[in-house]
XYZ file of C-alpha atoms in Angstrom:
722
model
C 1.578 -30.643 -3.824
C 0.165 -29.755 -0.420
C -3.062 -31.514 0.494
C -6.036 -29.835 2.141
C -6.220 -32.548 4.824
C -2.508 -32.187 5.535
C -2.725 -28.426 5.965
C -5.789 -28.689 8.217
C -4.047 -31.296 10.351
C -0.947 -29.091 10.783
C -3.062 -26.035 11.669
C -5.128 -27.876 14.285
C -2.011 -29.389 15.921
C -1.454 -25.998 17.586
C -4.768 -26.163 19.486
C -5.645 -28.510 22.355
C -9.218 -27.266 22.862
C -11.874 -29.283 21.041
C -13.948 -26.104 20.656
C -11.062 -24.333 18.895
C -10.637 -27.247 16.497
C -14.379 -27.244 15.767
C -14.340 -23.519 14.892
C -11.357 -24.041 12.584
C -13.172 -26.929 10.867
C -16.293 -24.770 10.552
C -14.260 -21.910 9.023
C -12.693 -24.341 6.535
C -16.055 -25.794 5.460
C -17.523 -22.306 5.043
C -14.527 -21.000 3.040
C -14.219 -24.172 0.937
C -17.876 -23.871 -0.062
C -17.528 -20.136 -0.889
C -14.373 -20.723 -3.005
C -15.466 -24.067 -4.490
C -15.447 -22.875 -8.138
C -12.256 -20.824 -7.851
C -8.701 -21.725 -8.858
C -5.403 -19.948 -8.290
C -3.168 -18.880 -11.192
C -1.249 -22.139 -10.616
C -4.416 -24.138 -11.279
C -4.647 -25.357 -7.670
C -7.922 -25.131 -5.704
C -8.169 -21.616 -4.262
C -8.807 -22.881 -0.712
C -5.134 -23.924 -0.488
C -4.155 -20.255 -0.265
C -6.174 -19.302 2.855
C -5.155 -22.576 4.511
C -1.478 -21.763 3.933
C -2.029 -18.273 5.358
C -3.616 -19.861 8.449
C -0.677 -22.271 8.790
C 1.851 -19.401 8.762
C -0.089 -17.720 11.587
C -0.595 -20.903 13.616
C 3.190 -21.488 13.454
C 3.550 -18.062 15.100
C 1.275 -19.236 17.904
C -1.643 -16.961 17.042
C -5.061 -17.455 18.630
C -8.081 -19.366 17.338
C -10.014 -16.327 16.023
C -7.008 -15.147 14.008
C -6.619 -18.594 12.427
C -10.341 -18.786 11.589
C -10.234 -15.269 10.106
C -7.167 -16.243 8.044
C -9.054 -19.196 6.549
C -11.986 -16.862 5.769
C -9.942 -13.791 4.794
C -10.917 -13.749 1.090
C -14.601 -14.703 1.269
C -15.986 -11.130 1.402
C -13.643 -9.855 -1.304
C -13.724 -12.747 -3.751
C -17.119 -14.425 -3.246
C -20.748 -13.443 -2.695
C -20.486 -13.791 1.092
C -21.404 -10.591 2.968
C -20.029 -9.258 6.240
C -23.453 -9.827 7.835
C -23.394 -13.511 6.878
C -19.901 -13.867 8.294
C -20.946 -12.163 11.539
C -23.993 -14.427 11.811
C -21.879 -17.593 11.485
C -18.669 -16.586 13.306
C -19.351 -13.510 15.442
C -18.267 -9.859 15.381
C -14.545 -10.371 16.151
C -13.859 -12.701 13.232
C -16.040 -10.603 10.888
C -14.062 -7.472 11.861
C -10.735 -9.195 11.147
C -11.884 -10.429 7.725
C -13.341 -7.032 6.835
C -10.066 -5.349 7.848
C -8.083 -7.478 5.387
C -10.679 -7.106 2.596
C -9.630 -4.749 -0.204
C -11.921 -1.990 -1.473
C -12.214 -3.613 -4.900
C -15.885 -2.755 -5.440
C -15.521 1.008 -4.987
C -14.626 3.536 -7.734
C -11.139 5.084 -7.848
C -9.472 7.380 -10.347
C -6.079 5.646 -10.397
C -4.328 2.551 -9.089
C -2.460 4.769 -6.587
C -5.792 6.081 -5.214
C -6.905 2.481 -4.800
C -3.699 1.412 -3.067
C -3.765 4.420 -0.717
C -7.376 3.915 0.337
C -6.768 0.220 1.003
C -3.761 1.058 3.179
C -5.668 3.801 5.014
C -8.499 1.391 5.717
C -6.058 -1.266 6.899
C -4.258 1.144 9.272
C -7.553 2.300 10.791
C -8.626 -1.292 11.507
C -5.089 -2.144 12.695
C -5.430 0.547 15.363
C -8.504 -1.306 16.662
C -7.036 -4.793 16.298
C -3.403 -5.367 15.314
C -4.232 -8.954 14.255
C -5.470 -7.505 10.948
C -1.940 -6.696 9.797
C -0.644 -10.077 10.994
C -3.177 -11.783 8.699
C -2.288 -9.382 5.890
C 1.437 -10.077 6.274
C 0.849 -13.840 6.216
C -1.398 -13.382 3.160
C 1.281 -11.347 1.383
C 3.982 -13.861 2.349
C 2.147 -16.807 0.809
C 1.231 -14.769 -2.278
C 4.840 -13.796 -2.886
C 5.990 -17.378 -2.310
C 3.713 -18.404 -5.208
C 4.128 -15.268 -7.347
C 5.813 -17.101 -10.228
C 2.484 -18.003 -11.833
C 1.505 -14.362 -12.427
C 2.398 -12.144 -15.437
C 5.797 -10.448 -15.039
C 4.387 -6.899 -14.832
C 2.036 -7.918 -12.006
C 4.871 -9.736 -10.232
C 6.962 -6.561 -10.249
C 4.087 -4.375 -9.030
C 3.374 -6.710 -6.112
C 7.073 -7.113 -5.260
C 7.622 -3.340 -5.264
C 4.660 -2.766 -2.955
C 5.882 -5.583 -0.690
C 9.429 -4.297 -0.313
C 8.304 -0.668 0.168
C 5.321 -1.174 2.483
C 4.781 -4.651 3.899
C 8.403 -5.590 4.675
C 8.945 -2.302 6.601
C 5.680 -2.867 8.500
C 6.862 -6.348 9.516
C 10.161 -4.752 10.627
C 8.254 -2.181 12.733
C 6.392 -5.081 14.354
C 9.684 -6.870 15.064
C 8.793 -9.808 12.795
C 12.280 -10.448 11.393
C 11.513 -13.893 9.974
C 8.587 -12.549 7.940
C 10.468 -9.360 6.963
C 13.542 -11.167 5.638
C 11.528 -13.602 3.519
C 9.311 -10.830 2.108
C 12.417 -8.812 1.186
C 14.356 -11.702 -0.326
C 11.469 -12.959 -2.472
C 10.608 -9.414 -3.636
C 14.273 -8.710 -4.383
C 14.404 -11.897 -6.473
C 11.547 -10.544 -8.645
C 12.786 -6.936 -8.895
C 16.513 -7.571 -9.437
C 16.889 -11.224 -10.467
C 20.415 -10.817 -11.883
C 21.865 -9.343 -8.675
C 19.890 -11.794 -6.526
C 21.296 -14.734 -8.506
C 24.841 -13.317 -8.324
C 24.701 -13.069 -4.521
C 23.124 -16.521 -4.070
C 25.683 -18.044 -6.464
C 28.535 -16.460 -4.518
C 27.111 -17.772 -1.213
C 26.698 -21.241 -2.769
C 30.329 -21.169 -3.966
C 31.475 -20.258 -0.463
C 29.111 -22.732 1.214
C 31.495 -25.634 1.795
C 34.278 -23.375 3.045
C 31.812 -21.417 5.240
C 30.399 -24.617 6.748
C 33.895 -25.769 7.746
C 34.650 -22.348 9.216
C 31.376 -22.202 11.202
C 31.930 -25.760 12.473
C 35.401 -24.788 13.731
C 33.891 -21.753 15.500
C 31.117 -23.841 17.092
C 33.565 -26.432 18.469
C 35.783 -23.733 19.995
C 32.830 -21.925 21.555
C 31.039 -25.042 22.808
C 34.206 -26.161 24.581
C 34.468 -22.808 26.373
C 30.776 -22.743 27.278
C 31.092 -26.183 28.905
C 34.088 -24.950 30.889
C 31.987 -22.130 32.325
C 28.883 -24.295 32.841
C 26.748 -22.356 30.342
C 24.110 -24.147 28.267
C 24.019 -22.616 24.815
C 22.668 -23.418 21.362
C 25.003 -22.292 18.556
C 23.876 -22.041 14.934
C 25.024 -20.479 11.709
C 22.850 -17.448 11.010
C 20.683 -17.709 7.853
C 21.855 -15.518 4.976
C 19.471 -12.637 4.266
C 20.128 -11.865 0.596
C 18.502 -8.431 0.501
C 20.351 -7.213 3.613
C 23.645 -8.250 1.999
C 22.722 -6.222 -1.080
C 21.794 -3.211 1.095
C 25.130 -3.389 2.905
C 26.958 -3.536 -0.429
C 25.161 -0.333 -1.489
C 25.580 1.587 1.775
C 29.194 0.613 2.410
C 30.127 0.541 -1.295
C 31.891 -2.758 -0.665
C 32.186 -5.909 -2.798
C 30.618 -9.164 -1.641
C 33.786 -10.579 -0.080
C 34.031 -7.586 2.286
C 30.536 -7.976 3.751
C 30.748 -9.382 7.303
C 27.234 -10.799 7.150
C 28.436 -13.732 5.046
C 30.088 -15.386 8.096
C 27.778 -15.161 11.086
C 26.663 -17.214 14.079
C 23.937 -16.918 16.694
C 24.311 -18.106 20.308
C 21.074 -18.681 22.256
C 21.294 -19.083 26.053
C 18.948 -19.293 29.051
C 19.437 -15.929 30.782
C 20.569 -12.327 30.310
C 23.483 -12.987 32.696
C 24.625 -15.790 30.376
C 24.441 -13.403 27.388
C 27.067 -11.102 28.865
C 29.177 -14.048 30.053
C 29.195 -15.460 26.517
C 30.158 -12.034 25.154
C 33.233 -12.091 27.418
C 34.100 -15.601 26.221
C 33.822 -14.564 22.554
C 36.020 -11.486 23.084
C 38.606 -13.572 24.954
C 38.724 -16.104 22.149
C 38.922 -13.626 19.266
C 39.819 -9.961 18.913
C 36.727 -7.712 18.548
C 36.677 -5.138 15.754
C 36.435 -1.542 17.043
C 33.037 0.195 16.836
C 31.289 -3.060 15.925
C 29.692 -3.853 19.304
C 26.003 -3.058 19.915
C 24.064 -3.761 23.097
C 20.415 -4.128 22.116
C 19.649 -5.868 25.428
C 20.260 -2.771 27.540
C 18.905 -0.581 24.709
C 16.197 -2.559 22.851
C 15.098 -1.447 19.407
C 11.656 0.139 19.132
C 10.288 -3.066 17.616
C 11.207 -4.978 20.830
C 14.320 -6.617 19.292
C 17.011 -7.550 21.830
C 20.455 -9.113 21.270
C 24.142 -8.452 21.732
C 25.948 -7.878 18.422
C 29.696 -8.011 17.964
C 32.103 -8.600 15.094
C 35.427 -10.329 15.738
C 38.468 -11.529 13.834
C 37.873 -15.259 14.141
C 39.850 -18.359 13.125
C 42.017 -18.044 9.991
C 41.922 -14.235 10.505
C 38.423 -14.132 8.980
C 35.779 -11.700 10.231
C 32.819 -13.209 12.061
C 29.571 -11.561 13.148
C 28.129 -12.876 16.417
C 24.646 -12.439 17.893
C 23.935 -13.450 21.505
C 20.412 -13.648 22.949
C 18.087 -15.596 25.245
C 15.396 -17.984 23.973
C 12.705 -15.423 24.788
C 14.614 -12.749 22.856
C 15.026 -15.188 19.977
C 11.294 -15.848 19.812
C 10.611 -12.100 19.831
C 13.235 -11.510 17.124
C 11.612 -14.125 14.893
C 7.930 -13.251 15.404
C 7.971 -9.795 17.033
C 4.614 -8.609 18.281
C 3.041 -12.021 17.647
C 5.368 -13.536 20.264
C 3.891 -11.225 22.943
C 0.270 -11.870 22.074
C -2.234 -11.574 24.920
C -5.490 -12.391 23.158
C -5.366 -16.119 23.913
C -7.032 -15.581 27.287
C -9.452 -12.994 25.929
C -7.348 -10.037 27.126
C -6.159 -6.985 25.230
C -2.504 -6.715 24.311
C -0.201 -5.285 26.951
C 0.792 -1.661 27.549
C 4.276 -2.572 26.327
C 2.905 -3.627 22.934
C 0.625 -0.605 22.821
C 3.681 1.614 23.287
C 5.430 -0.141 20.412
C 2.512 0.805 18.138
C 2.983 4.566 18.601
C 4.228 4.774 14.993
C 0.844 3.442 13.821
C -1.040 6.179 15.675
C 1.333 8.744 14.175
C 0.562 7.493 10.646
C -3.170 7.701 11.374
C -2.766 11.287 12.553
C -0.937 12.678 9.540
C -2.787 10.643 6.893
C -6.164 12.228 7.773
C -5.337 15.494 6.019
C -3.102 14.129 3.263
C -5.057 14.185 -0.007
C -2.376 13.508 -2.649
C -2.157 9.688 -3.087
C 1.416 9.712 -4.432
C 2.538 11.969 -1.596
C 0.875 9.613 0.894
C 2.711 6.592 -0.534
C 6.077 8.388 -0.505
C 5.576 9.651 3.048
C 4.401 6.248 4.267
C 7.421 4.495 2.755
C 9.805 7.031 4.352
C 8.075 6.844 7.747
C 8.085 3.051 7.834
C 11.749 2.804 6.888
C 13.172 5.587 9.024
C 14.707 5.063 12.454
C 13.810 7.471 15.243
C 15.461 10.099 17.406
C 14.286 10.901 20.955
C 14.300 14.567 22.000
C 12.793 16.474 24.931
C 10.772 19.605 25.595
C 12.071 21.957 28.327
C 9.472 20.364 30.658
C 10.911 16.891 30.040
C 8.206 15.556 27.695
C 9.673 13.150 25.148
C 9.066 13.515 21.399
C 9.849 10.797 18.858
C 10.850 12.081 15.434
C 12.417 10.523 12.322
C 16.201 10.474 12.494
C 17.535 13.571 10.733
C 14.580 15.661 11.970
C 15.023 19.393 12.524
C 13.649 21.962 15.016
C 10.882 22.638 12.471
C 9.759 18.984 12.755
C 9.848 19.369 16.542
C 7.778 22.587 16.420
C 5.029 20.911 14.375
C 5.131 17.881 16.700
C 4.280 20.264 19.578
C 1.358 21.931 17.751
C 0.490 23.055 14.227
C 0.409 26.734 15.217
C 3.784 26.452 16.974
C 5.155 25.146 13.674
C 3.546 27.920 11.611
C 4.920 30.616 13.969
C 8.413 29.124 14.401
C 11.299 31.596 13.845
C 14.161 29.901 15.691
C 15.250 27.189 18.126
C 17.399 26.740 21.216
C 18.927 23.263 21.638
C 20.707 22.449 24.885
C 20.683 26.176 25.732
C 22.380 27.159 22.453
C 20.742 28.858 19.450
C 20.836 26.574 16.402
C 19.744 27.037 12.765
C 16.377 25.583 11.736
C 18.088 22.944 9.559
C 20.044 21.566 12.564
C 19.748 17.761 12.840
C 18.393 16.826 16.256
C 20.228 14.146 18.271
C 19.057 11.710 20.931
C 18.657 13.478 24.276
C 18.555 17.033 22.874
C 16.416 19.480 24.874
C 14.635 21.745 22.405
C 12.881 25.070 22.900
C 11.078 26.746 19.970
C 11.082 30.524 19.488
C 7.848 31.795 17.898
C 6.493 35.062 16.523
C 2.830 35.936 15.884
C 3.886 37.689 12.658
C 5.775 34.682 11.258
C 4.530 32.134 8.726
C 5.925 28.971 7.064
C 8.649 29.143 4.415
C 8.696 26.931 1.324
C 12.353 26.206 2.148
C 11.115 24.207 5.134
C 9.858 21.526 2.760
C 13.505 20.815 1.948
C 14.613 20.327 5.546
C 11.731 18.627 7.379
C 11.800 14.835 7.728
C 8.441 13.991 9.295
C 5.462 13.448 6.943
C 3.242 15.242 9.455
C 5.286 18.454 9.369
C 5.627 18.345 5.580
C 1.891 17.918 5.107
C 1.020 20.752 7.531
C 3.362 23.122 5.669
C 1.905 22.128 2.290
C -1.614 22.450 3.657
C -0.846 26.013 4.812
C 0.334 27.013 1.325
C -2.584 25.219 -0.354
C -4.982 27.124 1.875
C -3.394 30.454 0.947
C -3.565 29.575 -2.751
C -7.205 28.533 -2.428
C -8.069 31.845 -0.769
C -6.771 33.727 -3.830
C -7.828 31.264 -6.566
C -11.467 30.867 -5.460
C -12.543 34.493 -6.195
C -10.343 34.540 -9.302
C -12.085 31.438 -10.701
C -15.527 32.934 -10.075
C -14.451 36.194 -11.746
C -13.153 34.350 -14.853
C -16.362 32.326 -15.123
C -18.636 35.369 -14.703
C -16.650 37.273 -17.346
C -17.071 34.444 -19.889
C -20.796 34.149 -19.148
C -21.291 37.893 -19.732
C -19.409 37.629 -23.009
C -21.800 34.905 -24.200
C -24.902 36.653 -22.930
C -25.775 33.878 -20.478
C -27.476 34.345 -17.098
C -24.869 34.516 -14.337
C -27.480 34.027 -11.621
C -28.902 30.881 -13.230
C -25.595 29.365 -14.313
C -23.881 29.993 -10.977
C -26.766 28.836 -8.798
C -25.653 26.463 -6.052
C -27.541 23.510 -7.569
C -26.285 24.033 -11.143
C -22.693 24.675 -10.043
C -22.700 21.528 -7.871
C -23.983 19.389 -10.767
C -21.439 20.957 -13.105
C -18.602 20.264 -10.651
C -19.631 16.618 -10.281
C -19.850 16.154 -14.053
C -16.219 17.296 -14.351
C -15.127 15.051 -11.475
C -15.053 17.397 -8.453
C -16.939 16.747 -5.243
C -17.477 20.434 -4.409
C -18.166 23.506 -6.589
C -15.354 25.353 -4.771
C -12.851 22.860 -6.203
C -14.148 23.614 -9.705
C -13.748 27.390 -9.247
C -10.248 26.978 -7.766
C -9.163 24.903 -10.779
C -10.591 27.533 -13.140
C -8.627 30.195 -11.243
C -5.469 28.086 -11.516
C -5.962 27.671 -15.269
C -6.404 23.886 -15.008
C -10.001 23.929 -16.281
C -11.055 25.812 -19.405
C -14.355 27.714 -19.173
C -15.237 26.473 -22.668
C -15.533 22.963 -21.188
C -18.348 24.142 -18.942
C -20.588 26.158 -21.276
C -23.501 23.900 -22.299
C -24.037 23.072 -25.948
C -27.622 21.885 -25.485
C -29.613 19.681 -23.198
C -30.285 16.890 -25.687
C -29.751 13.320 -24.537
C -27.307 11.599 -26.916
C -29.038 8.850 -28.870
C -26.622 7.919 -31.632
C -23.904 5.325 -31.850
C -20.407 6.681 -32.702
C -19.548 6.372 -36.404
C -16.902 3.719 -35.760
C -19.205 1.581 -33.639
C -21.366 -1.272 -34.876
C -24.569 -0.440 -36.747
C -27.818 -0.551 -34.736
C -28.570 -4.201 -34.051
C -31.602 -6.041 -32.848
C -30.965 -7.287 -29.337
C -32.486 -10.699 -29.963
C -30.897 -11.376 -33.368
C -27.357 -10.009 -33.104
C -27.243 -8.564 -29.600
C -24.918 -5.983 -28.176
C -24.594 -7.795 -24.871
C -27.499 -5.941 -23.227
C -30.828 -7.259 -21.964
C -33.831 -4.956 -21.430
C -36.021 -5.758 -18.417
C -39.397 -7.135 -19.502
C -38.869 -6.385 -23.227
C -37.715 -8.602 -26.108
C -36.866 -7.810 -29.723
C -36.330 -4.099 -29.122
C -33.632 -2.128 -30.928
C -30.787 -1.091 -28.611
C -27.774 1.115 -29.132
C -24.971 2.620 -27.031
C -24.920 6.351 -26.292
C -21.837 8.052 -27.675
C -21.766 10.610 -24.865
C -20.661 8.099 -22.204
C -19.723 4.914 -24.178
C -20.668 2.244 -21.602
C -18.719 -1.014 -21.476
C -19.352 -4.363 -19.730
C -18.844 -3.857 -16.015
C -20.320 -0.327 -15.922
C -23.629 0.248 -14.171
C -26.044 1.025 -17.017
C -29.545 2.388 -17.619
C -31.755 2.464 -20.728
C -33.357 5.615 -22.203
C -36.467 5.076 -24.332
C -36.157 7.199 -27.494
C -39.031 8.048 -29.803
C -38.960 5.661 -32.768
C -35.319 4.627 -32.282
C -35.485 1.925 -29.628
C -33.503 2.143 -26.391
C -30.218 3.991 -25.921
C -27.860 2.487 -23.315
C -26.118 4.996 -21.011
C -23.803 4.674 -18.054
C -25.849 5.164 -14.880
C -23.603 8.093 -13.864
C -23.768 9.813 -17.270
C -24.368 13.576 -16.722
C -26.895 13.599 -19.573
C -29.033 10.820 -18.134
C -29.504 12.781 -14.904
C -31.552 15.348 -16.843
C -33.721 12.741 -18.594
C -37.419 12.340 -17.715
C -37.748 9.495 -15.208
C -40.681 7.917 -17.062
C -38.445 7.284 -20.088
C -35.797 5.330 -18.158
C -35.815 1.528 -18.084
C -33.670 -1.098 -16.357
C -31.117 -2.869 -18.545
C -28.477 -5.517 -17.791
C -25.297 -6.854 -19.334
C -25.684 -10.419 -20.524
C -23.343 -13.185 -21.597
C -22.516 -12.759 -25.275
C -19.799 -13.502 -27.786
C -16.550 -11.596 -27.337
C -16.753 -8.074 -28.727
C -15.034 -4.755 -28.106
C -16.239 -1.289 -27.161
C -14.777 2.203 -27.665
C -13.473 4.122 -24.644
C -11.676 7.462 -24.422
C -8.687 7.554 -22.062
C -7.104 10.887 -21.088
C -3.499 11.076 -19.874
C -1.627 13.909 -18.188
C 2.145 13.526 -18.026
C 5.485 15.288 -17.877
C 6.472 15.881 -21.515
C 9.524 13.911 -22.651
C 10.868 12.073 -25.709
C 9.216 8.690 -26.455
C 6.320 9.341 -24.047
C 3.704 8.517 -26.692
C 5.722 5.502 -27.850
C 5.765 4.143 -24.272
C 2.000 4.676 -23.944
C 1.233 2.948 -27.249
C 3.516 0.028 -26.334
C 1.607 -0.597 -23.098
C -1.754 -0.436 -24.903
C -0.506 -2.799 -27.603
C 0.797 -5.286 -25.023
C -2.662 -5.231 -23.436
C -4.140 -6.484 -26.740
C -6.273 -3.420 -27.342
C -6.780 -1.633 -30.652
C -6.247 2.130 -30.843
C -8.440 3.946 -33.364
C -7.639 7.534 -32.438
C -4.811 9.482 -30.787
C -4.435 13.200 -30.073
C -1.695 14.824 -28.048
C -0.362 18.248 -27.248
C 2.263 19.958 -25.108
C 1.032 22.439 -22.540
C 2.433 24.921 -20.081
C 5.108 23.982 -17.576
C 6.505 21.063 -19.563
C 3.313 19.018 -19.318
C 1.677 16.996 -22.064
C -1.881 15.714 -22.542
C -2.799 12.660 -24.615
C -6.234 11.329 -25.528
C -6.675 7.782 -26.815
C -9.740 6.129 -28.289
C -9.244 2.465 -27.444
C -11.375 -0.576 -28.188
C -11.564 -2.793 -25.110
C -13.421 -5.919 -23.964
C -14.781 -4.896 -20.578
C -14.140 -2.817 -17.465
C -11.412 -5.153 -16.183
C -9.561 -4.837 -19.498
C -9.837 -1.039 -19.262
C -8.531 -0.966 -15.671
C -5.574 -3.158 -16.654
C -4.632 -0.746 -19.460
C -5.018 2.305 -17.203
C -2.826 0.713 -14.513
C -0.049 0.001 -17.021
C -0.175 3.570 -18.349
C -0.151 4.965 -14.789
C 3.140 3.125 -14.139
C 4.904 4.766 -17.105
C 7.624 7.202 -16.033
C 6.328 10.779 -15.910
C 2.607 9.944 -16.049
C 0.732 12.099 -13.533
C -2.870 11.081 -14.054
C -4.891 8.612 -16.139
C -8.659 8.985 -16.381
C -11.570 7.775 -18.446
C -13.583 10.455 -20.231
C -17.229 10.053 -19.376
C -18.753 12.265 -22.095
C -17.815 13.961 -25.341
C -17.829 17.243 -23.426
C -14.832 16.170 -21.384
C -16.249 14.949 -18.076
C -14.158 12.497 -16.055
C -15.263 9.175 -14.674
C -13.841 8.051 -11.322
C -12.765 4.589 -12.372
C -12.293 1.544 -10.189
C -8.732 0.575 -9.495
C -7.196 -2.064 -11.736
C -4.978 -3.600 -9.041
C -6.177 -6.479 -6.903
């Protein structure tokens, strides 16, 4: 097992300055004290995790503040330490880095996807200010996935999926190949263990033969290099399991046909030597056609440079060869971290800033993207896609995802140019709007003031920005028609029931009504009524009475001091307490007490719509207290695509979460959708979030929410993932 002293010693070896070492020691002492009672799932002291994260970053050559922030990166999220305390002890820069890595775990979210999206949005915004945030996050994720085996299998798979879809592509965009390959391989091992084991077993079987082959290649090459007076380091290239699997899929080839299995890397002192070595390799062995790539003359966007060639080597076996300088090798391993300029207190260079253009693009299109699932899909596509460079007639360059069309180009120029696009001229020839742009194309867009977007464009565009602008245009048009329709439907129902339209539809009442249903604005409520998503019967009040009774299936009224229901009333002992059935609070919810006449105190959720109308002088502070394990009823509502075994899948997940179900209702609706309501007995808020997260991951589930009152209001729940 790693020791704390050993890790600290290794970290500090990278710093000569006594002041730097003192700050690292100070960060350790602060973090160790904050995490002193915490243990990891493995049972080890928690402080070992941030120290390992710091070691990964110090091995990359990162600066003192980054290392200190890495040691402190969990103190705001997982302990009682505030940002202000951190700033007071370590300054604004380190506090900003720690805050950037901190998840939004204390804020309310409807679903786990909402939670994940908002954390990523926050991270990207802080990344734009200081890219070191993502370097800490990548090191954090790397150590977590190295030690993932101690977690439950379902959590392992969720983390591995997020890693391979988001964090590995980000590390690729930053040119951090060493981090990327390990993140991918370890995630792949969790997600597809059988295939992972088959590939590793095959490589192990071939190991002895491969070693002999590589040794023969090295001897032949080293002899030639000495003849030409070139100093070169030759090594067998590490096997990247996930990349082998990807090549098998793309090329539809078996393992023994994948060239990657026999590969070497030659590292030399200069670019001139790179090309000289290429000539030597091609003189020794016949190169395969169309397998040479010059990434020195044409670097990848993530700063990667090397010469790649594949030859028919000794014994007529294929061999992949990479040739690069030591500087290129360092960049290939650590990407943007290898070019870091903060060590002397300077900002990173213009070259690095240019390489982060993809980050600014993500920040631009994510501002207006409201659908969390759509955001995640678009982000995954954008991070994984390569780019194509095209030009305006004036010579301005535009970077677009490979496979982009003139419609993508039009929206990249300006939103209105996209909306008014009717045609395109590429290299002085008219092309269809689904034409795939190529590097170097010169594109001119033809527009018309009478034109508007077509839904067919959603099929052909590749850039998330263009897709979102098209969807936004159609959403806006729908809103313009649904808003008056919703108001008309609501007014008609009010007239039918003889209720006052003026009073019911007042701005204040409508705003409160919208919030009780889960909408931020009354316009959203009216639009959903117009679209048929909200029934007017849900909105018509059935009385203003504050609920004061416990549900029939709940425990009988108990004395707080004798039996206790896990609630303590401020300044009062021995008073009868009960839970309100309108909002069914559970441990973890913010709660408030309502003093009833002759019936003790009724406990409500603080955000209960009913409690907002209660007289302030009858409210009293109440708190959850430590008590024996008990369970509480909660209503969970599920919207999903209707399919066979949907309910069975839902009940299986609830059962595996060790929760009792005491009521289930379900029905099929319009458009092939189904709605399910469960009454589940759970232990606390964390237990509820865990159940909701598992249900959300079931195939076809669109939305999972907690019902906040018996009248159908929704509660914006905190995300279960952490």
